[in-house]
Amino acid sequence: MGFFDSEIVQQEAKLLFEDYQSLIKLGGSYGKFDREGKKIFIAQMESMMERYRIFMKRFELSEDFMAQMTVEQLKTQLNQFGITPQQMFEQMNSTLERMKTELEKQS
């Protein structure tokens, strides 16, 4: 069975995409959140990023041709911006850490 034939993989991909879209939409109102709302948003973003990192690791470890092609496509796309997948995750984590720091200054 191919990597993408797995119902578990399909379901997790669908959930990740939906959660990401919801959080990005919600993030548009981040400035209007109270302190607790900002904490919850940051925690949800961290959780989603961890799920995404695990999902991508599954792709990397898979011997399935399509999974490997997906990894290569991501690398190619990110390379156009001059970054690697690892740097992408690091930048996202750095952004979340800055958000936490700003939140701590507000207390």
mmCIF file of C-alpha atoms in Angstrom:
data_model
loop_
_atom_site.group_PDB
_atom_site.id
_atom_site.type_symbol
_atom_site.label_atom_id
_atom_site.label_comp_id
_atom_site.label_asym_id
_atom_site.label_seq_id
_atom_site.Cartn_x
_atom_site.Cartn_y
_atom_site.Cartn_z
ATOM 1 C CA MET A 1 0.000 0.000 0.000
ATOM 2 C CA GLY A 2 1.269 3.478 -0.874
ATOM 3 C CA PHE A 3 1.840 6.157 1.716
ATOM 4 C CA PHE A 4 -1.123 8.214 0.516
ATOM 5 C CA ASP A 5 -3.405 5.173 0.351
ATOM 6 C CA SER A 6 -3.413 4.991 4.139
ATOM 7 C CA GLU A 7 -6.672 6.228 5.621
ATOM 8 C CA ILE A 8 -4.755 7.423 8.693
ATOM 9 C CA VAL A 9 -2.417 9.530 6.543
ATOM 10 C CA GLN A 10 -5.323 10.979 4.588
ATOM 11 C CA GLN A 11 -7.252 11.822 7.754
ATOM 12 C CA GLU A 12 -4.265 13.455 9.459
ATOM 13 C CA ALA A 13 -3.469 15.477 6.328
ATOM 14 C CA LYS A 14 -7.080 16.654 6.160
ATOM 15 C CA LEU A 15 -7.139 17.568 9.862
ATOM 16 C CA LEU A 16 -3.805 19.386 9.671
ATOM 17 C CA PHE A 17 -4.963 21.425 6.688
ATOM 18 C CA GLU A 18 -8.301 22.290 8.304
ATOM 19 C CA ASP A 19 -6.691 23.180 11.642
ATOM 20 C CA TYR A 20 -4.062 25.307 9.901
ATOM 21 C CA GLN A 21 -6.696 27.175 7.869
ATOM 22 C CA SER A 22 -8.792 27.788 10.997
ATOM 23 C CA LEU A 23 -5.843 29.044 13.025
ATOM 24 C CA ILE A 24 -4.653 31.352 10.240
ATOM 25 C CA LYS A 25 -8.150 32.789 9.902
ATOM 26 C CA LEU A 26 -8.421 33.181 13.680
ATOM 27 C CA GLY A 27 -4.935 34.717 13.801
ATOM 28 C CA GLY A 28 -6.231 37.672 11.830
ATOM 29 C CA SER A 29 -7.959 38.778 15.037
ATOM 30 C CA TYR A 30 -4.992 38.032 17.320
ATOM 31 C CA GLY A 31 -4.560 41.697 18.241
ATOM 32 C CA LYS A 32 -8.111 41.790 19.596
ATOM 33 C CA PHE A 33 -7.625 38.776 21.881
ATOM 34 C CA ASP A 34 -7.302 39.230 25.605
ATOM 35 C CA ARG A 35 -4.229 37.821 27.348
ATOM 36 C CA GLU A 36 -5.758 34.369 27.910
ATOM 37 C CA GLY A 37 -7.002 34.210 24.329
ATOM 38 C CA LYS A 38 -3.479 34.953 23.080
ATOM 39 C CA LYS A 39 -2.053 32.210 25.322
ATOM 40 C CA ILE A 40 -4.566 29.709 23.937
ATOM 41 C CA PHE A 41 -3.842 30.756 20.351
ATOM 42 C CA ILE A 42 -0.083 30.372 20.822
ATOM 43 C CA ALA A 43 -0.552 26.943 22.460
ATOM 44 C CA GLN A 44 -2.762 25.800 19.589
ATOM 45 C CA MET A 45 -0.208 27.009 17.034
ATOM 46 C CA GLU A 46 2.573 25.169 18.870
ATOM 47 C CA SER A 47 0.498 21.997 18.945
ATOM 48 C CA MET A 48 -0.323 22.257 15.250
ATOM 49 C CA MET A 49 3.340 22.870 14.380
ATOM 50 C CA GLU A 50 4.387 19.786 16.357
ATOM 51 C CA ARG A 51 1.777 17.692 14.549
ATOM 52 C CA TYR A 52 3.040 19.071 11.225
ATOM 53 C CA ARG A 53 6.660 18.324 12.121
ATOM 54 C CA ILE A 54 5.737 14.711 12.984
ATOM 55 C CA PHE A 55 3.678 14.364 9.813
ATOM 56 C CA MET A 56 6.592 15.608 7.694
ATOM 57 C CA LYS A 57 8.988 13.231 9.465
ATOM 58 C CA ARG A 58 6.710 10.364 8.414
ATOM 59 C CA PHE A 59 7.104 11.522 4.821
ATOM 60 C CA GLU A 60 10.871 11.683 5.175
ATOM 61 C CA LEU A 61 11.108 8.207 6.709
ATOM 62 C CA SER A 62 8.764 6.574 4.224
ATOM 63 C CA GLU A 63 10.234 4.612 1.352
ATOM 64 C CA ASP A 64 7.137 5.352 -0.724
ATOM 65 C CA PHE A 65 8.003 7.157 -3.967
ATOM 66 C CA MET A 66 5.138 9.658 -3.679
ATOM 67 C CA ALA A 67 6.056 10.498 -0.092
ATOM 68 C CA GLN A 68 9.653 11.145 -1.158
ATOM 69 C CA MET A 69 8.444 13.284 -4.066
ATOM 70 C CA THR A 70 6.339 15.338 -1.650
ATOM 71 C CA VAL A 71 9.385 15.969 0.535
ATOM 72 C CA GLU A 72 11.414 17.005 -2.505
ATOM 73 C CA GLN A 73 8.646 19.347 -3.687
ATOM 74 C CA LEU A 74 8.533 21.015 -0.272
ATOM 75 C CA LYS A 75 12.312 21.426 -0.291
ATOM 76 C CA THR A 76 12.180 22.922 -3.793
ATOM 77 C CA GLN A 77 9.414 25.350 -2.857
ATOM 78 C CA LEU A 78 11.184 26.456 0.318
ATOM 79 C CA ASN A 79 14.482 26.743 -1.549
ATOM 80 C CA GLN A 80 12.865 29.430 -3.704
ATOM 81 C CA PHE A 81 12.652 31.472 -0.490
ATOM 82 C CA GLY A 82 16.191 30.518 0.467
ATOM 83 C CA ILE A 83 15.266 28.274 3.405
ATOM 84 C CA THR A 84 15.227 24.590 4.291
ATOM 85 C CA PRO A 85 12.340 22.732 5.985
ATOM 86 C CA GLN A 86 14.348 22.814 9.235
ATOM 87 C CA GLN A 87 14.788 26.580 8.944
ATOM 88 C CA MET A 88 11.056 26.941 8.281
ATOM 89 C CA PHE A 89 10.245 25.155 11.545
ATOM 90 C CA GLU A 90 12.892 27.158 13.396
ATOM 91 C CA GLN A 91 11.460 30.442 12.078
ATOM 92 C CA MET A 92 7.942 29.438 13.055
ATOM 93 C CA ASN A 93 9.119 28.482 16.544
ATOM 94 C CA SER A 94 11.037 31.751 16.806
ATOM 95 C CA THR A 95 7.893 33.684 15.888
ATOM 96 C CA LEU A 96 5.875 31.840 18.537
ATOM 97 C CA GLU A 97 8.601 32.513 21.127
ATOM 98 C CA ARG A 98 8.521 36.242 20.270
ATOM 99 C CA MET A 99 4.739 36.192 20.659
ATOM 100 C CA LYS A 100 5.145 34.604 24.117
ATOM 101 C CA THR A 101 7.758 37.193 25.115
ATOM 102 C CA GLU A 102 5.499 40.048 24.043
ATOM 103 C CA LEU A 103 2.655 38.502 25.995
ATOM 104 C CA GLU A 104 4.798 38.245 29.152
ATOM 105 C CA LYS A 105 5.693 41.943 28.836
ATOM 106 C CA GLN A 106 1.994 42.809 28.896
ATOM 107 C CA SER A 107 1.376 41.242 32.292
#
